[in-house]
Every structure is written in C-alpha cells, then in structure tokens.
Coordinates of C-alpha atoms in Angstrom, one line a residue:
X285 CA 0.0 0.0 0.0
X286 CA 1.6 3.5 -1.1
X287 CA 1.5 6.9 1.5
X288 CA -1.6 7.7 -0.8
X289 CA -3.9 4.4 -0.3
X290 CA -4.2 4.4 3.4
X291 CA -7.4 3.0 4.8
X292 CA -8.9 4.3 7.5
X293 CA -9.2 1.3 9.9
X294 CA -8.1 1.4 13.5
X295 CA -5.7 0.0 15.2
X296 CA -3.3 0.7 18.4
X297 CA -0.6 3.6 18.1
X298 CA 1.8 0.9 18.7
X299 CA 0.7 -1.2 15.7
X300 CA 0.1 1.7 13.4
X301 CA 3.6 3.0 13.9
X302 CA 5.2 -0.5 13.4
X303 CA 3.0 -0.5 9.7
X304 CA 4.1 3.0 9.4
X305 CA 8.2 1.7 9.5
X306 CA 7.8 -0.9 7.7
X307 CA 6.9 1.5 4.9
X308 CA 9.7 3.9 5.6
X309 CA 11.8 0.7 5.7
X310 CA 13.0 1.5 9.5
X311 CA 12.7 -2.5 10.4
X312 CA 15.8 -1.9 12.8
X313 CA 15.2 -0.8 16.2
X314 CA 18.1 0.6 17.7
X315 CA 18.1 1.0 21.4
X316 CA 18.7 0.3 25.2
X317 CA 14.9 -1.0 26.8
X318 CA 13.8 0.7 30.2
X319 CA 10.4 0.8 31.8
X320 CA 8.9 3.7 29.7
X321 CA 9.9 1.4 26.2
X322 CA 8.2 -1.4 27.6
X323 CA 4.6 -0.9 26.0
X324 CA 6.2 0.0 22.3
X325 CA 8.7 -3.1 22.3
X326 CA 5.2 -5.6 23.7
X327 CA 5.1 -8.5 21.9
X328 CA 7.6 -6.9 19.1
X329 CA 7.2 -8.2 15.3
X330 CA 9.1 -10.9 14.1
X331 CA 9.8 -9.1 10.7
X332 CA 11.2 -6.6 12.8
X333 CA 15.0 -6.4 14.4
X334 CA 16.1 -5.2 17.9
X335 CA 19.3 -4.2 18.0
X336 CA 20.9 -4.1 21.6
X337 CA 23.2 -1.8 22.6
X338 CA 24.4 -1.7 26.4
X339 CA 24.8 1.7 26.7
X340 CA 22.7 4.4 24.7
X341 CA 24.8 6.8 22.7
X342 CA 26.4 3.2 21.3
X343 CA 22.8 2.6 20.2
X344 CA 22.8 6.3 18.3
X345 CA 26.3 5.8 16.9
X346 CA 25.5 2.3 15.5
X347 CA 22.4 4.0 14.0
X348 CA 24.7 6.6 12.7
X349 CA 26.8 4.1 10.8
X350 CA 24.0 2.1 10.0
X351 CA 22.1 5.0 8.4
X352 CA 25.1 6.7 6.3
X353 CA 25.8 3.3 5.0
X354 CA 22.3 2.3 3.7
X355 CA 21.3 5.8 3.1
X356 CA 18.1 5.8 4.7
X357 CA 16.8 7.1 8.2
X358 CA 17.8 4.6 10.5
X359 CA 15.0 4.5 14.3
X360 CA 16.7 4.7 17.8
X361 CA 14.8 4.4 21.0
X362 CA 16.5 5.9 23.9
X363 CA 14.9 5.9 27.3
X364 CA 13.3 9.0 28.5
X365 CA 15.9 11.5 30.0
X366 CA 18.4 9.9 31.2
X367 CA 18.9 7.6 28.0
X368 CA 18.8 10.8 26.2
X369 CA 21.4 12.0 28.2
X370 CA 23.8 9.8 27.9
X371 CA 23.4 9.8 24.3
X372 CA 24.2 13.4 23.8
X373 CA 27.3 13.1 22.5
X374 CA 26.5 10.6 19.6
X375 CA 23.6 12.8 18.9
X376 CA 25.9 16.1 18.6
X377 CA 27.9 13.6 16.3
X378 CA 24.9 12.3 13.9
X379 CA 24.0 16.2 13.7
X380 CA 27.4 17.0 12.6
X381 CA 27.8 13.7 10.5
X382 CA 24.4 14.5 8.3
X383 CA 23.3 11.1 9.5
X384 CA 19.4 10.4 9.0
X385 CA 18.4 9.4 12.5
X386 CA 14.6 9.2 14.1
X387 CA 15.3 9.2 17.7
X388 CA 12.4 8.5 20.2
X389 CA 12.7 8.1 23.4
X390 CA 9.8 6.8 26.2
X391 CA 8.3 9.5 28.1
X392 CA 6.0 8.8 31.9
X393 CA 2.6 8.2 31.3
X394 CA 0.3 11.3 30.5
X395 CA -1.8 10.9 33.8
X396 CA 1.1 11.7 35.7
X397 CA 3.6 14.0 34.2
X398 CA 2.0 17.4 35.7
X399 CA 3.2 15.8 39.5
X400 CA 7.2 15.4 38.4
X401 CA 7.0 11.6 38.1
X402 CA 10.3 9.4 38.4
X403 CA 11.5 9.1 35.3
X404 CA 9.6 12.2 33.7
X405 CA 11.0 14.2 31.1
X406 CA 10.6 17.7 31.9
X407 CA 10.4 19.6 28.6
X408 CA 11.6 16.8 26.4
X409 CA 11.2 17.9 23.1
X410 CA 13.8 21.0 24.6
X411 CA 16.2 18.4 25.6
X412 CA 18.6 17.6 22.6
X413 CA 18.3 20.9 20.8
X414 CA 20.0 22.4 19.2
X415 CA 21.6 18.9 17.7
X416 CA 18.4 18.0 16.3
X417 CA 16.9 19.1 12.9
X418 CA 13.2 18.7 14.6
X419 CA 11.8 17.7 18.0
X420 CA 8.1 17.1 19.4
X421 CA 6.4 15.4 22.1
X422 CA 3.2 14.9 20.2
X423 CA -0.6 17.0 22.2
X424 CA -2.3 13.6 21.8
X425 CA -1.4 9.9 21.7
X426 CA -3.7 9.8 18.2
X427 CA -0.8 11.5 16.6
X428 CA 2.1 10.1 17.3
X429 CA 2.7 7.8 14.1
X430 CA 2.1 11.7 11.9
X431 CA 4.4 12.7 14.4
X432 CA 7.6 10.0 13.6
X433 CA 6.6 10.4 9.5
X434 CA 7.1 13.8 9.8
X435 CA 10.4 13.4 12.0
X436 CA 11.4 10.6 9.3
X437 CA 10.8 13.3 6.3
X438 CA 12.2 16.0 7.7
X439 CA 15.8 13.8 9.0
X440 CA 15.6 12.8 5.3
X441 CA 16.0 16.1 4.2
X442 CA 19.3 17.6 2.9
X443 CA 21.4 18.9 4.8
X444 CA 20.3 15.3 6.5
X445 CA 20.0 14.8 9.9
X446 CA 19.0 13.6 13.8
X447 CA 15.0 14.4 14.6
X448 CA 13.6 13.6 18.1
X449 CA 10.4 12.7 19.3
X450 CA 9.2 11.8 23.0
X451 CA 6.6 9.7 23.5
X452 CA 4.7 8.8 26.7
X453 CA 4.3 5.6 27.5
X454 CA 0.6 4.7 27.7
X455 CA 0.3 6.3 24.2
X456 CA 1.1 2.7 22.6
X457 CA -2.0 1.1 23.3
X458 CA -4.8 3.8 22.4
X459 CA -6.5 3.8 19.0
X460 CA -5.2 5.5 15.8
X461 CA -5.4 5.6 11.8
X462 CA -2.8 5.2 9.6
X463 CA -1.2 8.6 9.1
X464 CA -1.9 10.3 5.5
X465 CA 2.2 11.5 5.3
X466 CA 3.9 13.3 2.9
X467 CA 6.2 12.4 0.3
X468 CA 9.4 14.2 -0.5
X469 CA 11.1 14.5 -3.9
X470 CA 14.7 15.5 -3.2
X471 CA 17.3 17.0 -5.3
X472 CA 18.2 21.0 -5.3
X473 CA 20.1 23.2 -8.3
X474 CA 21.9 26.3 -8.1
X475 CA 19.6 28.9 -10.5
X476 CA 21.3 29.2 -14.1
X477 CA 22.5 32.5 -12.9
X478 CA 24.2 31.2 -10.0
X479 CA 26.2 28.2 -12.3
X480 CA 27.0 31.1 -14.8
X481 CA 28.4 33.5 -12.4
X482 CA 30.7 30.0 -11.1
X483 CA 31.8 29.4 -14.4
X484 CA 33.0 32.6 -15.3
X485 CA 35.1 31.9 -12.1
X486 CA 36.4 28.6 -13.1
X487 CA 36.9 28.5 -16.9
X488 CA 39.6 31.6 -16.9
X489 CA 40.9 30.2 -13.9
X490 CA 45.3 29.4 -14.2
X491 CA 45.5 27.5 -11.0
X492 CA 42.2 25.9 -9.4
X493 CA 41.3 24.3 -6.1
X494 CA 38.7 22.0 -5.4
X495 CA 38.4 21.3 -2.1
X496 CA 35.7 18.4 -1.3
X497 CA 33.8 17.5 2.0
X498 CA 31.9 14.8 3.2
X499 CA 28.8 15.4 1.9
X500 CA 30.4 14.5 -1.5
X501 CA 30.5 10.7 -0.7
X502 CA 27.2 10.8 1.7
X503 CA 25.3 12.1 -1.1
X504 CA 26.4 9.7 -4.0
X505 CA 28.8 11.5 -5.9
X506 CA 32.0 9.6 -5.4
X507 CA 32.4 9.5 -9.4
X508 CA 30.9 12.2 -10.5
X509 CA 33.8 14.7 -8.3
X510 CA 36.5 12.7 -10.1
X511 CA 34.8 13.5 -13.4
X512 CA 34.7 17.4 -12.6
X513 CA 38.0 17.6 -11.4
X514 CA 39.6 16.1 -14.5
X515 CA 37.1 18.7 -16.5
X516 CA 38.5 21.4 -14.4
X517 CA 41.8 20.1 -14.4
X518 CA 42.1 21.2 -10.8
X519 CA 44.2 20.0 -7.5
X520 CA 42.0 18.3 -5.2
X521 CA 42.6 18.7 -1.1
X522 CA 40.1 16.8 1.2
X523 CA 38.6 19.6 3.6
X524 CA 39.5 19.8 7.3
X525 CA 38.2 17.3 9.5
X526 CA 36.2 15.6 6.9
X527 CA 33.8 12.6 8.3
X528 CA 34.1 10.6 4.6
X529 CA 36.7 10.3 1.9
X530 CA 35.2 12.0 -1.0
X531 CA 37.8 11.2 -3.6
X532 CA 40.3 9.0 -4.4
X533 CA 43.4 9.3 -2.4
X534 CA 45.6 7.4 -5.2
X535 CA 44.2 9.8 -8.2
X536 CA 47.0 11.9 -9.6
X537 CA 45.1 14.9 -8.8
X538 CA 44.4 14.5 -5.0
X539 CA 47.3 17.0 -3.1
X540 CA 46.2 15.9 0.1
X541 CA 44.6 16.6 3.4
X542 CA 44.1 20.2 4.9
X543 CA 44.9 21.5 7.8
X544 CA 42.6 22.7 10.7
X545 CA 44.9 25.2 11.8
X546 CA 44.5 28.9 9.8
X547 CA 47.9 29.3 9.2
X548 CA 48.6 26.3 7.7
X549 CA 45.6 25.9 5.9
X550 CA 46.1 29.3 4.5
X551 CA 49.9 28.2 3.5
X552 CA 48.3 25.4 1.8
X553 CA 45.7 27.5 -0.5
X554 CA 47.4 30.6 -0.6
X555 CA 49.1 29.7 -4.2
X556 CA 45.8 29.6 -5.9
X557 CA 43.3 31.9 -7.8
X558 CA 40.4 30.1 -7.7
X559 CA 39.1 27.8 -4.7
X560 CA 36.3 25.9 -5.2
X561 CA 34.6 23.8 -1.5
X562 CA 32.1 21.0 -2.5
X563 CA 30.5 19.6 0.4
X564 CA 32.5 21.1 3.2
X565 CA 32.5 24.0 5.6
X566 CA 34.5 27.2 4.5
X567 CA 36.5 26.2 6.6
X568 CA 36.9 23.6 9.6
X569 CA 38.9 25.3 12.4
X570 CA 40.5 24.0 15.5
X571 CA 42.8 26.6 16.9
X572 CA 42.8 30.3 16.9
X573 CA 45.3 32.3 14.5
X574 CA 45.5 34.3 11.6
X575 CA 44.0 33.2 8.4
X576 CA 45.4 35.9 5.6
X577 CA 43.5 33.3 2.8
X578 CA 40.3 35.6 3.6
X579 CA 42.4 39.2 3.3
X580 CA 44.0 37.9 -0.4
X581 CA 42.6 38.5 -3.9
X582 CA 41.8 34.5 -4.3
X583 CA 38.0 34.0 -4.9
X584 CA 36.1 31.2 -2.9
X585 CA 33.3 29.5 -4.0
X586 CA 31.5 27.3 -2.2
X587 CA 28.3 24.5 -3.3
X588 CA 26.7 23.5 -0.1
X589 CA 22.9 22.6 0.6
X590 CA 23.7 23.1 4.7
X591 CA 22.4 27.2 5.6
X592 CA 25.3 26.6 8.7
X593 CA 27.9 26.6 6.2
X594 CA 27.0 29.4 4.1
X595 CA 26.3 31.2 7.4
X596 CA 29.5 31.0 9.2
X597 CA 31.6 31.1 5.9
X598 CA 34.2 34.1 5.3
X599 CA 34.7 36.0 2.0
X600 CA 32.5 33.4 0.1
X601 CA 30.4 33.1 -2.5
X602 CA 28.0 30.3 -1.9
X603 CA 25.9 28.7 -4.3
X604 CA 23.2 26.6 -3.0
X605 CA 21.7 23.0 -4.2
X606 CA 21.8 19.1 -3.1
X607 CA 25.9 18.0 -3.9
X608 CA 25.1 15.2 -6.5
X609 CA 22.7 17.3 -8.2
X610 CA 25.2 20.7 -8.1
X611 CA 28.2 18.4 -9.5
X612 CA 26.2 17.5 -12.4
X613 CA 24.7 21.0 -13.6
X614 CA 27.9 22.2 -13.4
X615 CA 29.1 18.7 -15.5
X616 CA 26.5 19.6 -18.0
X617 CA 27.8 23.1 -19.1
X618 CA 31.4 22.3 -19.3
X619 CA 33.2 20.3 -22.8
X620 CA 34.1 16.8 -22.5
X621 CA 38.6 17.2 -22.0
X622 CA 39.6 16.3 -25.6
X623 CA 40.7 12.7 -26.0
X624 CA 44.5 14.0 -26.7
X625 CA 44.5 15.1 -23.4
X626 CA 43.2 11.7 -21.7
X627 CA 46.5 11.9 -19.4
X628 CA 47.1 15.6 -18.6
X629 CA 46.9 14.0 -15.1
X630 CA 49.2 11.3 -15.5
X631 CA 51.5 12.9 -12.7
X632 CA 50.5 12.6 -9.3
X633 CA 50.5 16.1 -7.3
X634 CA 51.1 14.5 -4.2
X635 CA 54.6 12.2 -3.4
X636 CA 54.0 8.7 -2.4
X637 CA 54.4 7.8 0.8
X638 CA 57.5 7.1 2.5
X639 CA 59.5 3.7 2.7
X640 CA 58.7 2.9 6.4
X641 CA 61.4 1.2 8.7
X642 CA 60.7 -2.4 10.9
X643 CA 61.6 -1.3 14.0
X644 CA 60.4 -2.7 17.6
X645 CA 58.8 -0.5 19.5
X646 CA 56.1 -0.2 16.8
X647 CA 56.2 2.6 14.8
X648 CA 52.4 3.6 14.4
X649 CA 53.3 4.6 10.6
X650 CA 54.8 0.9 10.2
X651 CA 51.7 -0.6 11.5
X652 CA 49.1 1.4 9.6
X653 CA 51.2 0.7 6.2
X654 CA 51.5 -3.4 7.0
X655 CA 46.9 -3.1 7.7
X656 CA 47.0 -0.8 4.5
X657 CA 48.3 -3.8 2.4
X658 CA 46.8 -6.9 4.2
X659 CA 43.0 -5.4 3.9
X660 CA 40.6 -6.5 1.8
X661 CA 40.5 -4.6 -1.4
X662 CA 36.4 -3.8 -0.8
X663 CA 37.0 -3.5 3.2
X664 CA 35.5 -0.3 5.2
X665 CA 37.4 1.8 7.6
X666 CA 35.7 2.9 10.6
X667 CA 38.2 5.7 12.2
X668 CA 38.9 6.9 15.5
X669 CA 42.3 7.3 16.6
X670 CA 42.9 10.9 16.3
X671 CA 46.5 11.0 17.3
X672 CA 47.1 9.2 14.6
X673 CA 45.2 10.7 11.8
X674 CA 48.1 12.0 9.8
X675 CA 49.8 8.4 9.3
X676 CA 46.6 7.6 9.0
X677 CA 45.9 9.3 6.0
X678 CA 49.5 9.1 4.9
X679 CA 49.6 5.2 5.0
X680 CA 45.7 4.1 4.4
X681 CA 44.5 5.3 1.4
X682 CA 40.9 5.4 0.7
X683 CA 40.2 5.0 -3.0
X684 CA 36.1 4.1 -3.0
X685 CA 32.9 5.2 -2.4
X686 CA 31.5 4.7 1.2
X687 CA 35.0 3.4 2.3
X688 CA 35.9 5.7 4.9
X689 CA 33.9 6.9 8.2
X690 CA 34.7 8.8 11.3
X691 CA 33.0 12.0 13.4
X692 CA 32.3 15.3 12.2
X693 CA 32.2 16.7 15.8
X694 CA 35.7 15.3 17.2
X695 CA 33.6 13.7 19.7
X696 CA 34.7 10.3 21.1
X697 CA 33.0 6.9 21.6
X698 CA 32.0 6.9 17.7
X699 CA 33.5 4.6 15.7
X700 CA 33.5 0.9 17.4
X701 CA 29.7 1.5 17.7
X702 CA 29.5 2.9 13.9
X703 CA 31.2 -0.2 12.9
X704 CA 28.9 -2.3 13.9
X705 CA 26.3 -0.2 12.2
X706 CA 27.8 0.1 9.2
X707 CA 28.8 -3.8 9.2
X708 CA 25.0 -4.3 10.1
X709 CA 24.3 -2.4 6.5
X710 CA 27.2 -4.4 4.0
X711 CA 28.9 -8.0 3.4
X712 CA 31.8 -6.4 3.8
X713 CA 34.8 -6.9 6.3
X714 CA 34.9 -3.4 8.7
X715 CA 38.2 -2.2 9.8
X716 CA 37.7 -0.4 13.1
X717 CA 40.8 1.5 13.5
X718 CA 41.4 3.2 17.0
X719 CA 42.9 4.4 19.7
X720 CA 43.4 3.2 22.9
X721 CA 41.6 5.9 24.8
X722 CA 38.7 6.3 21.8
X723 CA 37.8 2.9 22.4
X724 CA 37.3 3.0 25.9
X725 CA 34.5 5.5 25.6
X726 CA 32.1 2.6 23.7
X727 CA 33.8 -0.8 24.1
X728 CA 30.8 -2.0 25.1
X729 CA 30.0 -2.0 21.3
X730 CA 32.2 -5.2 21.0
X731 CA 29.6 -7.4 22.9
X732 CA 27.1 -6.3 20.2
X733 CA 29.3 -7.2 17.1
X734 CA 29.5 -10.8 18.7
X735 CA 26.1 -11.3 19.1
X736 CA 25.3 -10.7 15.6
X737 CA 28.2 -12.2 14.4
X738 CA 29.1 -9.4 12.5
X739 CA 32.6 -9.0 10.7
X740 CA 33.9 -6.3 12.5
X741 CA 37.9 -6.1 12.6
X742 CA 38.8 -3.6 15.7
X743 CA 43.1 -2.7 15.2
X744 CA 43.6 -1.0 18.8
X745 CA 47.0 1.1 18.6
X746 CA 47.7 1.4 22.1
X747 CA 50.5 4.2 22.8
X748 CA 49.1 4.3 27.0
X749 CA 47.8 7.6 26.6
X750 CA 45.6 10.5 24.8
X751 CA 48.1 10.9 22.8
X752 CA 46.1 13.6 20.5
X753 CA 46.0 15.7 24.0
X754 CA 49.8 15.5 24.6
X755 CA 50.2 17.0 20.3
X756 CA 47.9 19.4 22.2
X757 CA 49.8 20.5 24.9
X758 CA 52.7 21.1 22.8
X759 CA 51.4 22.9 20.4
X760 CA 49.5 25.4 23.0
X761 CA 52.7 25.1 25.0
X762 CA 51.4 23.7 28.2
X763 CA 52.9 21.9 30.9
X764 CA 52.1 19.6 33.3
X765 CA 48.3 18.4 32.1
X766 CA 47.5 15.7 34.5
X767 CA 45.4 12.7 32.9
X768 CA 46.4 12.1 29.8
X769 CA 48.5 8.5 30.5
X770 CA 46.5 5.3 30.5
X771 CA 48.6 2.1 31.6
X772 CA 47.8 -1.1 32.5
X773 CA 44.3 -1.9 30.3
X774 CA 44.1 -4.9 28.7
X775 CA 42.0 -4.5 25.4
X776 CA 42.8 -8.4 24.5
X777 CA 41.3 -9.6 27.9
X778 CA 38.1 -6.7 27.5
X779 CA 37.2 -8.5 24.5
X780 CA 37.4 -11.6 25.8
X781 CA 35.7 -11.0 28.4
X782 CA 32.6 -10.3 26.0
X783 CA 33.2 -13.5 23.5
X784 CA 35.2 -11.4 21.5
X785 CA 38.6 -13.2 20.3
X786 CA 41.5 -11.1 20.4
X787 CA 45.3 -10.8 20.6
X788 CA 48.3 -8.5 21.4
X789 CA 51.3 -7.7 19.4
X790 CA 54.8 -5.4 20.7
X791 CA 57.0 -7.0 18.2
X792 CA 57.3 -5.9 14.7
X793 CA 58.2 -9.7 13.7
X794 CA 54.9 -10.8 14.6
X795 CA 52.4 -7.8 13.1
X796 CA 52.1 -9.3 9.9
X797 CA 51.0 -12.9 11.0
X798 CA 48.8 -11.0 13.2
X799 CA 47.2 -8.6 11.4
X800 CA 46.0 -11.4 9.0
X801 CA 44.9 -13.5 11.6
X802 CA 42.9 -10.6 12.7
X803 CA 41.1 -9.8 9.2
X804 CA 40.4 -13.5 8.4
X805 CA 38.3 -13.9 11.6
X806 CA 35.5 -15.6 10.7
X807 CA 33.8 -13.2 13.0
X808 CA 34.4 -10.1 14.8
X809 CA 38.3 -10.0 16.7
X810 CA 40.4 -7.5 18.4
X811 CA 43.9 -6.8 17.6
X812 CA 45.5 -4.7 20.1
X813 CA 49.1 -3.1 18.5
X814 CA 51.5 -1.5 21.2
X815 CA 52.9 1.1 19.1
X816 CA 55.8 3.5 20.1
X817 CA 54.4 6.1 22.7
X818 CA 56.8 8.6 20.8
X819 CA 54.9 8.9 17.6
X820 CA 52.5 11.2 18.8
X821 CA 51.4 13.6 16.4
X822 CA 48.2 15.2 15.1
X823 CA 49.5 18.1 12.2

C-alpha cells in the first residue's frame, strides 16, 4: 500500500507505527529498553529487528553508521531523560555527521507527568536541541505515528539529519489511523545565474582548487567529483576534518589533506586563484590564528545545501543545491577534455608515501602501512584514533565510495559502535581503527558485534595515553596536564571478556602474521598493537 492508499481502519498507536516503519523501511530498532519502552517493544514483530546496545549513545552511533551506509533514516529508541542523556554526545555527532536518524525516546505516562514523576521528562522535546533538525512530544497519543513520518521526512531532508520525538508511554496502546504522510522528492540546483556566475570563475581560472567535504561521498557523488576535477583540471585537497573520503586518495590529482589550523591551511591555499569547497565547511577550524586566505585576492566558492555553512563562511560566494545534483549541472555546461589530453593528469600532485622502517617498538606509521596492504581490497574503515590521523591518512588510502567513516564533531565513543552499524548495513569486512583511549568511551559495542556475528575487525594502537591531547599541549605550550597516561588496560582480555577473540602484538616480527589473523576472523576479533608512545602527532 503506497503513502496515498491508506485505509482508514483502527488499530493501536503501537501497531500503526510499526506499519508506518515498515513503509519507511526503519525495520531496525536501535536501542537500550527501560520501563517507559516497555509498552512500544510488547510483543515486538518478528519481521522486525532489535538491535541491543548496552549503553545508549552506542545505540545512536550504530544507528549513525548504519544510516550513512544504507542511506536511509535509521530509528533509535532511547529511554526517556536519562537515555537521552547519555546519548548526547553521539547525537551532537549524527547532527554533525548529516546522519538520518529518528530518535524516540519513552516519556512517563500522560496521567502523571503534571506531579514530576520518576523518570519524567521535563520539557523533552527541549532536551537535545539544538543537535536536532526537529523535535516534538506529540498533544495527543492519536498522533504520534504523523508525528515519527514527519520526523522521518524531515531527518531525510538535505542537509540530513537527527530528529527527536518523546513519547509517553501509555500512548502505545490507544487507538489510531494510519497517518496520510507526505512524500518528499529530493534534489536541489543552483539557478542558471548562479552556475553562470561560477563558471566565469572557473573557466579563466590558471590554478584551481577543489576542495571536497563529506557530503560529496554521503550524497552519491564519489564518481561524478573525479569527473569534474579532471574537466577542471584542478588539485584536489580533502577539507579539514572531513567525516568521509570524497575522492580517491591514489588519483594523480588529489594533493592531500588540509589542515585545521588557519595558518597552515592558509599556507596550503594561498598559491591559488580560484578555490572551489564542494561539500565542506569554509573552513573547519580547530585553533585560533590568523587566516590571511580571507584578506587575499583569491575568490572562494563554495556549493553546499547546509544554511550553517554558508552562514558562518568568510569571503565566500555560496551557491546553494543538493551535492550530487550541483556536480552535475555544473558537468553539463562544461566540454568533455579532448581525447588527446586523456593523461594531462598522468603525474601525481602528491609524493608517495615514505618507505617505512621495521623497528620494535612499533612505529604507528609501520603498522598502519603493514593493515593498509593486508586489507581486503572492498573492506571499510571505521576511524577513531585521532592522534594518529596523519599516518593515517598518509599510509591508508581510501580509493572508493562509502569506504571511509569517522565523526564530524571530534567527539569520542564513535566509531566501534559505527562499525557495527555500518557492518550491520554491508557483506563487507569493517576495519575499526582506534585508539586506545577512543575505544574506551564505547567498548561495550564489541559485545554487540559478537552477538550478531558481525565481521567487525577492531586494530587497537595502544600508545598508553591521549596521545592527541599531549600534540595538544605542545602545540598550546602547556605543561604539566595531568590525565592524559592510561597504563595497564588490557583490550585483549576486554574483548574476551565479551566473546570477543582477540590478541596483542609489541613486536614488529609478529604484526604481519597477526594482522591477517585478525582480518580473516571468521567473525568479529580484536587486535590490540603497542605502538611507540613517541609517535605522537596530530599536524
């Protein structure tokens, strides 16, 4: 039955809502049960999958991965405030990520809320704002299953993202119609004007930068970037900080990976005329400091369908539409490159990485390059390990669509969970790749990778610190920051402990061996890697 041949025949909120997702194809409950979930996971369908999570923002952040890889709206259910709350910081993360998420969460029963009940949500649909594109604690129980279309429409929405909805608990059982929802047609274009004014930008243009962002891969247009940089015959940087790889990191015409501090950055973009962002924020900051790229005669453009980006952009032009549909008006008005210039990018911008040294301790560089040639051509990376980012992207290259996932926001606790969402979504073996303190934020996650047998590979570099926050300290010049060592945890005995098998290597003799071991698992497996505590670095 399509969202325009609903009958009108009652039946329970509860059962109306569970029609209502199988429709929206949300069959995946992601969540944490307490008492005010109870009456909307009674007697739950069998066509339907519950998806446990032993702590909630894990539930959000496998939702997360789950969502960006199947490109749908993926349904959390979080339990009333306190679920809520600890799922904050995925939620901040999903908002920042552009993940589709309908998030509900139990509320106390209607009868009672006016008296500050146990477990009562004052204000709910306040609570997670702003990190939510839309939030409602429906006036009546009738309209609750309106209430989660809606939320699933609008999360679907670009720029994509989290919606929340509280619901009271004895809602589930009173009597409802099928909702008559809306249904949206996406896909957004720049007016003619606006592509003209770009192009008289780009076609004069001696030295071009295109500078692409997440959104490039999230909304489909992988190939289509590759085919309008060659067109434009422009260097290609990935943009501060991006969640996705939105190009191919082998490609003679990607220069590499740009800095989140302003001088740097700045340094890095200063040489051009033209700049071109596709998907990305102008421009992804971390520390204070000067940022002369805005003061000098080179003209930014940026194509973005988020209002945030245009908003807090400096000396931009912005042109606004969907990514995938922006690419391909532009595609449309520029010539084909003549076939005598089929190789004019035949030399790659960017050197290839470094001959790294054996050497015991570990060094993190020599580890990442021994995963980057044992993985499975089609494998995913799921990546948190922020001290490690640079070797990371030095080492690992991404070269495919939907290969590549970490957080927008820089919050922790993200990726173990968001692999086992995004191994929930694909056949295909998930690298996990993280740190030793990121992982302790969600190991938890591991117990639900076992139970669905998922083929989740988790590499744990394990330098016994935050080693992103000792870079830190050196580069702000502090001394003496207390809490930033962490000795004596055994990851190998963690997983074990939650029927995950798992093993530890120091010496460089034995990382090969064990690296395979660990990607062949049948199932999911934890490889913990001591690497040298030395090789901290994060620019």
């Amino acid at each position: 039955m399509s969202h325009t041949e609903h009958s009108n025949t009652s039946n329970t909120v509860q059962q109306i809502t569970f029609r209502l997702m199988r429709e929206l194809n949300m069959t995946k409950v992601f969540g944490n049960p307490g008492s005010t979930e109870l009456n909307f996971l009674n007697d739950f369908p069998e066509d339907f999958d519950y998806v446990l999570a032993l702590q909630e923002a894990s539930a959000v952040a496998m939702a997360d991965g789950y969502a960006q890889a199947t490109g749908n709206a993926a349904f959390v259910n979080l339990h009333s405030a306190a679920g809520v709350g600890h799922a904050l910081g995925n939620i901040f993360t999903a908002f920042r990520n552009h993940a589709p998420l309908v998030i509900t969460a139990g509320q106390q029963s209607r009868s009672i809320l006016p008296f500050a009940p146990y477990l009562g949500a004052e204000r709910a649909a306040e609570f997670p704002k702003p990190y939510v594109k839309w939030s409602i604690e429906p006036a009546r129980p009738e309209d609750v299953p309106l209430a989660i279309a809606q939320a699933y429409h609008i999360a679907m929405q670009h720029p994509r993202g989290p919606t929340f909805v509280s619901i009271p608990s004895d809602d589930w059982d009173k009597v409802t119609v099928m909702p008559h929802y809306s249904k949206v047609i996406e896909g957004t274009t720049p007016s003619p004007a606006a592509i003209d004014q770009l192009l008289k930008a780009l076609q004069p243009s001696q030295n071009l930068a295109l500078v692409v962002g997440s959104d490039v891969d999230r909304q489909g247009a992988f190939e289509t970037i590759i085919t309008l940089a060659e067109r434009l015959q422009a260097q290609v940087w990935e943009a501060p900080y991006s969640s996705r790889a939105s190009f191919p990191q082998n490609h003679p015409q990607f220069a590499g990976f740009l800095s989140a501090l302003p001088e740097h950055l700045s340094q890095k973009l200063a040489e051009y005329d033209v700049i071109l962002v596709i998907g990305a924020p102008v421009f992804t900051l971390h520390l204070p400091g000067d940022m002369p790229l805005f003061n000098s005669d080179v003209a930014i453009y940026q194509i973005t369908d988020d209002p945030m980006y245009a908003a807090s952009a400096s000396a931009t032009t912005t042109l606004f539409g969907t990514i995938a549909h922006s690419i391909q008006a532009l595609l449309d008005r520029l010539d084909p490159l003549p076939s005598n210039n089929a190789d004019i990018s035949a030399t790659p911008i960017r050197p290839a990485a470094p001959q790294v040294n054996a050497a015991t301790p570990i060094p993190v560089e020599y580890a990442i390059d021994v995963l980057s040639h044992a993985r499975p051509a089609d494998a995913i990376i799921v990546e948190e390990a922020p001290s490690h980012r640079p070797a990371i992207q030095r080492f690992l290259p991404i070269i495919q669509a939907n290969g590549f996932y970490t957080m927008a926001s820089g919050g922790l606790g993200y990726a173990l969970p968001a692999a086992v969402g995004v191994a929930l979504a694909t056949d295909k073996r998930v690298i996990c790749v993280i740190g030793d303190g990121s992982s302790m934020y969600s190991i938890q996650a591991i117990w639900t990778a076992v139970q669905l047998n998922l083929p989740v590979t988790v590499i744990v570099f394990n330098n016994s610190g935050y080693g992103a926050m000792h870079s830190f300290s050196k580069i702000m010049k502090n001394k003496s920051i207390p809490g930033l060592d962490l000795p004596d945890i055994d990851f190998v005995q963690l997983a074990k402990s939650m029927g995950c098998n798992g093993s530890r290597v120091s010496q460089h003799e034995q990382l090969a061996e064990a690296i395979n071991t660990a990607l062949d698992a049948p199932s999911s497996y934890l490889l913990e890697i001591i690497v040298d505590p030395n090789t901290r670095a994060i620019y």
